[in-house]
Each structure stands twice: as structure tokens, then as C-alpha cells.
Coordinates of C-alpha atoms and ligand atoms in Angstrom, one line a residue:
M1 CA 168.6 205.7 127.4
S2 CA 166.4 207.9 125.2
E3 CA 164.8 206.4 122.1
G4 CA 166.9 208.7 119.9
A5 CA 170.1 207.4 121.4
A6 CA 169.1 203.7 120.9
K7 CA 168.4 204.4 117.3
N8 CA 171.8 205.9 116.7
E9 CA 173.6 202.9 118.2
E10 CA 175.0 200.8 115.4
K11 CA 173.2 197.4 114.9
P12 CA 175.5 194.4 114.5
S13 CA 175.5 193.5 110.8
K14 CA 173.5 190.4 109.8
F15 CA 175.0 187.3 108.2
Q16 CA 173.7 185.6 105.1
A17 CA 174.4 182.2 103.6
I18 CA 177.2 182.5 101.1
R19 CA 176.1 182.9 97.4
G20 CA 175.3 179.6 95.9
T21 CA 174.7 177.9 99.2
R22 CA 171.4 177.6 101.0
D23 CA 169.6 176.3 104.1
L24 CA 167.3 173.4 103.7
L25 CA 164.4 173.8 106.0
P26 CA 161.4 171.8 107.2
P27 CA 159.0 170.7 105.7
E28 CA 161.3 170.4 102.7
T29 CA 163.9 168.4 104.6
A30 CA 161.2 165.7 105.1
L31 CA 161.3 165.2 101.3
W32 CA 165.1 165.1 101.4
N33 CA 164.9 162.4 104.0
R34 CA 162.4 160.4 102.1
V35 CA 164.5 160.6 98.9
E36 CA 167.6 159.5 100.8
Q37 CA 165.8 156.7 102.7
T38 CA 164.5 155.4 99.3
A39 CA 168.0 155.4 97.9
H40 CA 169.3 153.4 100.9
E41 CA 166.5 150.9 100.4
I42 CA 166.7 150.5 96.6
F43 CA 170.5 150.4 96.4
A44 CA 170.6 147.8 99.1
T45 CA 168.3 145.6 97.0
F46 CA 170.9 145.7 94.3
G47 CA 173.7 144.7 96.7
F48 CA 175.3 148.1 97.1
G49 CA 176.9 149.2 100.4
E50 CA 177.3 152.8 101.6
I51 CA 180.7 154.5 101.6
R52 CA 181.3 157.8 103.4
I53 CA 184.2 159.8 102.1
P54 CA 185.8 163.0 103.3
I55 CA 184.6 166.4 102.2
F56 CA 188.1 167.5 101.2
E57 CA 191.0 165.7 99.6
Q58 CA 194.4 166.5 98.1
T59 CA 193.9 168.8 95.1
D60 CA 195.9 166.5 92.9
L61 CA 193.4 163.7 93.3
F62 CA 190.8 165.7 91.4
A63 CA 193.2 167.3 89.0
R64 CA 194.5 163.9 87.9
S65 CA 191.2 162.1 87.6
I66 CA 188.7 164.8 86.5
G67 CA 191.3 166.4 84.2
L68 CA 193.1 169.7 84.2
D69 CA 191.3 171.1 81.2
T70 CA 187.8 170.5 82.5
D71 CA 185.8 173.5 83.8
V72 CA 185.4 171.7 87.1
V73 CA 189.1 171.6 87.8
S74 CA 190.3 174.7 85.9
K75 CA 187.9 177.2 87.4
E76 CA 185.3 175.7 89.8
M77 CA 187.1 174.0 92.6
Y78 CA 187.3 175.5 96.1
T79 CA 191.1 175.1 96.6
F80 CA 193.1 176.3 99.5
E81 CA 196.5 175.8 101.1
D82 CA 196.4 173.9 104.4
R83 CA 198.6 175.1 107.2
D84 CA 201.2 172.6 106.3
E85 CA 201.2 174.0 102.7
T86 CA 199.6 171.1 101.0
S87 CA 196.9 172.1 98.5
V88 CA 193.5 170.7 99.4
S89 CA 190.1 171.0 97.6
L90 CA 186.5 170.7 98.6
R91 CA 185.3 167.7 96.7
P92 CA 183.5 168.7 93.4
E93 CA 182.3 165.1 92.9
A94 CA 182.9 161.8 94.6
T95 CA 184.1 159.2 92.0
A96 CA 187.7 160.1 92.5
S97 CA 187.4 159.8 96.3
V98 CA 185.7 156.4 96.0
C99 CA 188.5 155.2 93.7
R100 CA 191.1 156.5 96.1
A101 CA 189.4 154.6 98.9
Y102 CA 189.2 151.4 96.8
I103 CA 192.9 151.6 96.4
E104 CA 193.8 152.7 99.9
H105 CA 191.8 149.9 101.5
G106 CA 192.9 147.2 99.1
M107 CA 189.4 146.5 98.0
Q108 CA 190.6 144.6 95.0
Q109 CA 191.1 141.7 97.6
L110 CA 187.3 141.7 98.2
P111 CA 184.9 139.7 96.0
Q112 CA 184.6 141.7 92.7
P113 CA 183.0 143.8 91.7
V114 CA 182.8 146.1 94.7
K115 CA 179.5 148.0 94.7
L116 CA 179.4 151.3 96.6
Y117 CA 177.0 154.2 96.9
Y118 CA 177.3 157.6 98.6
M119 CA 175.4 160.7 99.3
G120 CA 176.4 164.2 100.4
P121 CA 177.4 167.7 99.5
M122 CA 179.7 168.6 96.6
F123 CA 181.2 172.0 95.9
R124 CA 181.7 173.8 92.6
R125 CA 182.1 177.5 92.0
E126 CA 179.5 177.8 89.2
R127 CA 177.2 180.7 88.4
P128 CA 174.2 180.1 90.7
Q129 CA 170.8 179.8 89.2
K130 CA 167.7 177.6 89.6
G131 CA 169.0 174.0 89.9
R132 CA 172.6 175.1 90.1
Y133 CA 174.4 175.8 93.3
R134 CA 177.9 176.1 94.7
Q135 CA 177.1 173.6 97.4
F136 CA 174.9 170.9 96.0
Y137 CA 174.1 167.4 96.8
Q138 CA 174.7 164.2 95.0
I139 CA 173.6 160.6 95.4
G140 CA 175.8 158.3 93.4
A141 CA 177.0 154.8 93.0
E142 CA 180.1 153.1 91.6
V143 CA 180.8 149.5 90.5
L144 CA 184.6 148.8 90.7
G145 CA 186.5 145.7 89.7
G146 CA 185.3 142.6 88.0
S147 CA 184.5 142.7 84.3
D148 CA 183.3 145.3 81.9
A149 CA 180.3 143.1 81.0
P150 CA 177.6 145.2 79.3
A151 CA 175.1 143.7 81.8
I152 CA 176.9 145.7 84.5
D153 CA 176.3 149.0 82.6
A154 CA 172.7 148.0 82.2
E155 CA 172.1 147.0 85.8
V156 CA 173.6 150.3 87.1
I157 CA 171.2 152.2 84.8
E158 CA 168.4 149.9 85.9
M159 CA 169.1 150.8 89.5
V160 CA 168.8 154.5 88.9
M161 CA 165.6 154.1 86.9
T162 CA 164.1 151.9 89.6
F163 CA 165.0 154.5 92.2
F164 CA 163.3 157.3 90.1
D165 CA 160.3 155.1 89.5
R166 CA 159.9 154.4 93.2
L167 CA 160.0 158.2 93.8
E168 CA 157.4 158.7 91.0
L169 CA 159.7 161.2 89.3
Q170 CA 157.9 162.6 86.3
G171 CA 159.0 163.0 82.7
V172 CA 162.1 160.8 83.0
Q173 CA 164.2 160.5 79.8
L174 CA 167.3 158.4 79.6
D175 CA 169.9 159.3 76.9
I176 CA 172.8 157.0 76.2
N177 CA 175.9 157.1 74.1
S178 CA 179.3 155.5 73.7
I179 CA 182.3 157.7 73.6
G180 CA 184.8 154.9 72.8
C181 CA 188.0 154.0 74.4
R182 CA 191.7 155.0 74.4
E183 CA 192.1 153.3 71.1
C184 CA 189.3 154.8 69.1
R185 CA 188.4 158.0 70.9
P186 CA 191.6 159.9 70.2
K187 CA 191.2 159.2 66.4
Y188 CA 187.6 160.5 66.5
V189 CA 188.7 163.6 68.6
E190 CA 191.3 164.4 65.9
L191 CA 188.8 164.1 63.2
L192 CA 186.4 166.2 65.1
R193 CA 189.1 168.8 65.7
A194 CA 189.9 169.0 62.0
E195 CA 186.2 169.4 61.1
L196 CA 185.8 172.1 63.8
L197 CA 188.9 174.0 62.6
R198 CA 187.2 174.3 59.2
V199 CA 184.2 176.0 60.6
K200 CA 186.0 177.8 63.4
D201 CA 184.8 181.4 62.6
K202 CA 181.2 180.3 62.8
L203 CA 181.6 179.2 66.4
G204 CA 181.4 181.2 69.6
P205 CA 184.4 181.9 71.8
D206 CA 183.8 179.0 74.2
S207 CA 183.6 176.4 71.4
Q208 CA 186.6 178.0 69.6
R209 CA 188.6 177.5 72.8
R210 CA 187.4 174.0 73.2
I211 CA 188.7 173.0 69.7
E212 CA 192.1 173.0 71.3
T213 CA 191.3 171.9 74.9
N214 CA 188.4 169.5 74.5
P215 CA 186.7 169.2 71.2
L216 CA 184.1 166.7 72.4
R217 CA 182.7 169.4 74.7
V218 CA 181.7 171.4 71.6
L219 CA 179.0 168.8 71.0
D220 CA 177.5 169.8 74.4
S221 CA 177.0 173.4 73.3
K222 CA 173.5 174.8 73.8
L223 CA 174.2 177.9 71.7
E224 CA 171.4 178.4 69.1
S225 CA 173.8 179.7 66.5
E226 CA 176.0 176.6 66.6
Q227 CA 173.3 174.0 66.3
G228 CA 173.3 173.9 62.5
I229 CA 177.1 173.4 62.4
I230 CA 177.1 170.7 65.1
A231 CA 174.5 168.8 63.2
T232 CA 176.9 168.3 60.3
L233 CA 179.8 166.9 62.4
P234 CA 180.8 163.3 62.3
H235 CA 179.1 160.9 64.8
I236 CA 181.3 158.9 67.2
A237 CA 179.1 155.8 66.7
D238 CA 180.6 155.6 63.1
H239 CA 184.1 155.7 64.4
L240 CA 184.1 153.3 67.3
C241 CA 186.6 150.4 67.3
E242 CA 185.1 147.0 66.9
A243 CA 185.3 146.1 70.6
C244 CA 183.6 149.4 71.6
A245 CA 180.9 149.0 68.9
T246 CA 180.2 145.5 70.1
H247 CA 180.1 146.6 73.8
Y248 CA 177.7 149.5 72.9
S249 CA 175.3 147.3 71.1
A250 CA 175.3 144.7 73.9
V251 CA 174.6 147.5 76.4
K252 CA 171.5 148.5 74.4
H253 CA 170.4 144.9 74.1
Q254 CA 170.8 144.5 77.9
L255 CA 168.7 147.6 78.5
E256 CA 166.0 146.2 76.2
M257 CA 166.1 142.9 78.2
R258 CA 165.3 144.9 81.3
G259 CA 162.5 146.8 79.7
I260 CA 164.3 150.2 80.0
L261 CA 163.4 152.8 77.4
F262 CA 166.3 154.9 76.2
R263 CA 167.2 157.4 73.5
E264 CA 170.5 157.3 71.7
N265 CA 172.1 160.7 71.7
W266 CA 175.3 161.0 69.8
R267 CA 176.0 164.4 71.2
L268 CA 176.1 163.2 74.8
V269 CA 179.7 163.5 76.0
R270 CA 180.4 164.1 79.6
G271 CA 182.2 167.0 81.2
L272 CA 184.8 165.0 83.1
D273 CA 187.8 163.4 81.4
Y274 CA 187.7 159.9 82.9
Y275 CA 184.7 158.6 81.0
M276 CA 184.9 156.0 78.3
R277 CA 182.5 153.8 76.4
T278 CA 179.0 153.9 78.0
T279 CA 177.9 157.4 79.0
F280 CA 174.3 158.3 80.0
E281 CA 172.3 161.2 81.3
I282 CA 168.8 161.3 82.7
T283 CA 166.6 164.4 82.5
A284 CA 163.3 165.0 84.3
Q285 CA 160.5 167.5 84.1
G286 CA 160.0 170.9 85.7
L287 CA 163.7 171.9 85.8
G288 CA 164.0 174.4 82.9
S289 CA 167.4 174.5 81.4
Q290 CA 169.2 172.7 84.2
N291 CA 167.2 169.5 83.6
A292 CA 169.8 166.8 84.0
V293 CA 169.1 164.9 87.2
C294 CA 171.7 162.2 86.7
G295 CA 174.9 161.7 84.8
G296 CA 177.1 158.6 84.6
G297 CA 179.3 156.4 82.6
R298 CA 182.1 153.9 82.4
Y299 CA 185.6 154.8 83.6
D300 CA 187.8 151.8 83.1
G301 CA 191.4 152.9 83.8
L302 CA 190.6 155.6 86.4
V303 CA 191.8 153.4 89.3
E304 CA 195.0 152.7 87.5
L305 CA 195.5 156.4 86.7
L306 CA 195.3 157.0 90.5
G307 CA 198.0 154.4 91.2
G308 CA 195.9 151.3 91.6
P309 CA 195.7 148.0 89.7
P310 CA 194.0 147.8 86.3
T311 CA 190.3 148.0 87.3
K312 CA 187.0 148.3 85.5
G313 CA 184.6 151.0 86.7
I314 CA 181.2 152.4 86.1
G315 CA 179.0 154.8 88.1
F316 CA 176.6 157.7 88.2
A317 CA 175.8 160.8 90.2
I318 CA 172.3 162.1 90.7
G319 CA 171.8 165.8 91.5
E320 CA 169.7 165.6 94.6
D321 CA 168.7 169.3 94.6
R322 CA 167.3 168.9 91.1
L323 CA 165.6 165.6 91.9
I324 CA 163.9 167.3 94.8
L325 CA 163.0 170.4 92.7
S326 CA 161.4 168.1 90.1
L327 CA 159.4 166.2 92.7
Q328 CA 158.2 169.5 94.2
E329 CA 157.2 170.8 90.8
S330 CA 155.0 167.8 90.2
G331 CA 153.4 168.0 93.6
K332 CA 155.1 165.1 95.2
A333 CA 156.3 167.1 98.2
P334 CA 154.8 166.9 101.7
A335 CA 153.1 170.3 102.4
Q336 CA 153.7 170.5 106.1
Q337 CA 155.1 168.4 108.8
G338 CA 151.9 167.9 110.8
R339 CA 151.4 166.5 114.3
D340 CA 149.3 163.6 115.2
V341 CA 148.3 165.1 118.6
Y342 CA 148.4 168.5 120.1
I343 CA 147.9 168.4 123.9
A344 CA 145.9 171.3 125.2
W345 CA 146.3 171.3 129.0
M346 CA 145.2 173.7 131.7
G347 CA 146.2 173.4 135.4
E348 CA 149.1 171.9 137.3
R349 CA 147.6 168.5 137.6
A350 CA 146.6 168.4 134.0
H351 CA 150.2 169.4 133.1
A352 CA 151.6 166.3 134.9
T353 CA 149.1 164.1 133.1
A354 CA 149.9 165.8 129.8
I355 CA 153.6 165.1 130.2
R356 CA 152.9 161.4 130.9
A357 CA 150.4 161.2 128.0
A358 CA 153.0 162.8 125.6
K359 CA 155.6 160.2 126.7
D360 CA 153.2 157.3 126.1
L361 CA 152.0 158.6 122.8
R362 CA 155.6 159.3 121.5
K363 CA 156.6 155.8 122.6
A364 CA 153.8 154.5 120.5
G365 CA 155.3 156.4 117.6
F366 CA 152.9 159.4 117.4
S367 CA 154.1 162.9 116.8
V368 CA 153.1 165.0 119.7
E369 CA 153.2 168.7 120.4
L370 CA 153.1 169.5 124.1
P371 CA 153.0 173.3 124.8
A372 CA 155.4 174.4 127.4
V373 CA 153.1 176.9 129.0
E374 CA 149.5 176.9 129.9
Q375 CA 147.1 178.4 127.4
K376 CA 143.3 178.9 127.3
F377 CA 141.7 176.0 125.4
G378 CA 140.5 178.3 122.6
K379 CA 144.0 179.6 121.9
A380 CA 145.4 176.1 122.2
L381 CA 143.0 174.8 119.6
G382 CA 143.9 177.6 117.2
Q383 CA 147.6 176.8 117.7
A384 CA 146.9 173.1 117.0
D385 CA 145.2 174.1 113.8
K386 CA 148.1 176.3 112.6
L387 CA 150.5 173.4 113.2
G388 CA 148.3 171.1 111.1
A389 CA 147.6 168.7 114.0
K390 CA 145.2 165.9 113.3
H391 CA 143.9 165.8 116.9
A392 CA 143.8 167.9 120.0
L393 CA 143.8 166.1 123.3
I394 CA 142.1 168.3 125.8
L395 CA 143.2 167.9 129.4
G396 CA 141.6 170.0 132.2
D397 CA 140.8 169.4 135.8
N398 CA 137.6 167.5 134.9
E399 CA 139.3 165.1 132.5
V400 CA 142.1 164.3 135.0
S401 CA 139.7 163.6 137.9
E402 CA 137.3 161.5 135.7
G403 CA 140.2 159.6 133.9
L404 CA 138.3 160.3 130.7
W405 CA 140.2 162.5 128.2
T406 CA 138.6 164.6 125.5
L407 CA 139.9 164.0 121.9
K408 CA 138.9 166.4 119.3
T409 CA 139.4 165.5 115.6
L410 CA 140.3 168.8 113.9
A411 CA 139.3 167.9 110.4
D412 CA 135.6 167.5 111.3
G413 CA 135.4 169.0 114.8
S414 CA 134.0 165.8 116.3
Q415 CA 134.8 165.1 119.9
Q416 CA 134.8 162.0 122.1
K417 CA 135.7 161.0 125.6
L418 CA 138.2 158.2 126.0
T419 CA 140.3 156.5 128.7
E420 CA 144.0 156.4 128.0
P421 CA 144.1 152.8 126.6
Q422 CA 141.1 153.6 124.4
L423 CA 142.8 156.7 123.1
L424 CA 145.9 154.7 122.1
D425 CA 143.7 152.1 120.5
F426 CA 141.7 154.7 118.6
L427 CA 144.8 156.5 117.2
R428 CA 146.5 153.2 116.3
K429 CA 143.5 152.1 114.3
L430 CA 143.5 155.3 112.1
Ligands
LIG501 P1 178.4 165.6 87.1 O1 179.1 165.2 88.4 O2 178.9 166.9 86.6 O3 178.4 164.5 86.1 O4 176.9 165.9 87.5 C1 176.0 164.9 87.8 C2 174.7 165.5 88.3 O5 174.9 166.4 89.4 C3 174.1 166.5 87.2 O6 173.3 165.8 86.3 C4 173.3 167.4 88.1 O7 172.0 166.9 88.4 C5 174.1 167.5 89.4 N1 174.9 168.8 89.4 C6 176.1 169.0 88.9 N2 176.5 170.2 89.2 C7 175.5 170.8 89.9 C8 175.3 172.1 90.6 N3 176.3 173.1 90.5 N4 174.2 172.3 91.2 C9 173.2 171.4 91.3 N5 173.4 170.1 90.8 C10 174.5 169.9 90.1

């Protein structure tokens, strides 16, 4: 075929990851693994066990728990009709599924409270930007059953803070609030609605709509022009019933007993309907406007709403993407996935020795790169350097017949001759 003909032939179109989704690649995935490993370790020390729940559920589960008027349910869920005509949705969060599982498996029969954690992808059709994706990852935990003792709220918060501390997350700020219960919150919401109606024309269209659907969410507004008005609105703390006020002050006391610094933020409400009493949010540095890395709160009554027995509940969800971004911004990310040893071999006999050496070194836990084809030593050393290898093991005919291998340390160029046991010994001591 002539060159011209080849050019005219249509190339198959390329694929791209769907907007709002992305590939996570090495070396970044090493950081993801470190974060997840740390979560497994820390959460286990608090007595939490891992639960793995399905990626999709009946749409109704989310509609009933998260709330029909929330952004998440009204416009962000990936919902489709299954072949048997049931409506299913990709999970936009995991609390509803964990509660469903608690009921489905009769976990109220277990010693209470049941402490569970999860990690994995969630799906919301939001406008993508830095720190906001349509497929994003959460690490979260739930405490279900038992009492609503303020010490539980505080311990859950302590667990997240311990996790962040272990990861050396920078600029961590914990905000807390109480949004009352079924008794006192509706009264406050009505008061708020009345106040908002009086200043309706000064509010933007989103807030105007929320006066009807969800007045609490107006407090969340970041619109510059609304800040002055919001500052004059009544605070929920002044309208909590006695039980909620007592609970809130006990939570604060419990946090102080644990040495956890917090800021009270009366405007902190959460976007999902099921929350009551304690709510909290944690922000971290380096994230711009999407700086919330964790949101959580108490949701007594949610299990009941989903058809289970009356059950207390509290939990949180950490945005793993944002956590990783913040760690990267503060230089806590591994630069490259290096190799301990790059084996530069030449000749058939050396290849056989190299294969055996690689096996032994890997068995001892070292990361080894064994090139598949023979290369000149100069080229092999260049390759070792590019891969960020710490050492190059040079195996040629001489080395194999002498039984003395050459190990070159790439950082300083030093070289030494070692027998195989000496080599393992030397690497182990580093
Ligand atoms: P929520 O489930 O809405 O309470 O969110 C809990 C945490 O998940 C937030 O603080 C964020 O860190 C993270 N998060 C929520 N939505 C997204 C998203 N679209 N992209 C990335 N992270 C998100």
C-alpha cells in the first residue's frame, strides 16, 4: 500500500475516560494504598470491622434515606432501569447501604454497638473540578445500635483525627455543630423559613428555592452577596430542646477530654436529610474551595426509616481523593516507585543466574527489575537509573564463573564484589 493510501484510511477513534472519572496511576496509587492500609490499621485499633457493600442498590433506598429534596437524590444520582424494570442507582454514598445491611443481616442481635467501616467508589453527577469528581472515593465508618452517649460521637471524631494525624495531614480543622432532633429542628426550620422569607429578594435563586425545599441549606451558601444576610439569621444553638442542648455540650466536653481541638460553626448543616444532633466537618490545606475532607454526624432513626428497629447511629465519610490531594500538596507523596535492584545481565549463562537471583531477592522481599532481553551494560545501567533503582546487580560471564557478583550502588557509583549470601546480607542490612 502506498503511503498516501495508508493516510487516507480512517483511524479507529480513541476512547477517553468519561468526564468526572479518572485513572489512578502509579506512583500515585502507592499513596492510595498507604492511606487505605493506615485506615485498616487505625480503625481496627478502635474495634471497627470492614464491611463491603454493593456498588448499586434499589433507587428507593437512597431516595428514602438521603431525601428526595437533596441535590444528591434529585439531580446527581446515576439511575437506570434494570432489565426487570426495577430502578437501580449507583451508590452516591454508603451510609444507607450499611444501614440496609445492618437490618438485612439482623445485626441488632450482635453485641451493640456494631462498628463498621468501608472504603470504595461513590458516584454523583456533579460538575467536575479540582477535588470534585463523578466517581470519587470515600473511606467511612458507622456506629450502629447501642446508646447515643456523647462519648460515642467523640470517639468517632477521635478516630478520624487519629487517622489524619497518622497520615500527617496538614492544616486540619474540625468544625462541629448540633442540628437538633425531630422535636426541636422543625421549629427552628420554620423560624428560619420565616426569617428568610422576609429577606427573600436579597437572596440568589438557589437560596430562594431552598427557602421552600430545605431552608437549612441556605446557611451553607458561599455566595458573597448573601453572607451579610446569613449573619443576621437565628442560630440553632439557641433553639435546641433541652435534651439536644445537653447532648451537644456533653459532646464538646468529651472532645475536650480527648484533647481534640474544635471550632463551633453554627452554619454547619449537612447536605443529607438523615442527620440530627451532632454534625461535623473537617477541612485540610491545599484544596482550594473544595476543602472538606470529611463530613459526618449522628443519624438516630435512619435504620427505623429503612424498616429496621429503633437504632442509634453515627458515622462519617472521608473524601479519599481530597485527602490524597492534600497529602500531595504538602509533599507527603512518594515520588516514584523505585526498585531495590536492577539486574543487568549479559549472556545465556548469566540469564539463568539472573533468573535465580531475582527469585531469591524477591523471596527476601526486595523489589527487583529483571530485563527480559539482553542489553549492553552501559544501556542497562542507564535504564536502572531511569527506574530509580537503588542498586544494579551486574551479571556477566566472569561473575557467573567466579561466583562473585558485582553490585553497583547507583547513588554514589561505588561498586563491590559479593557472593550471593553476602549480597542478601548486605541488602538486608541497609
Ligand atoms: P458527603 O457524603 O456529601 O457528606 O461527603 C463526605 C465527603 O466526601 C466530603 O467532605 C468530600 O470530601 C467527599 N466528597 C463528596 N462529594 C465528592 C465529589 N463529588 N468528589 C470528591 N469528593 C467528594
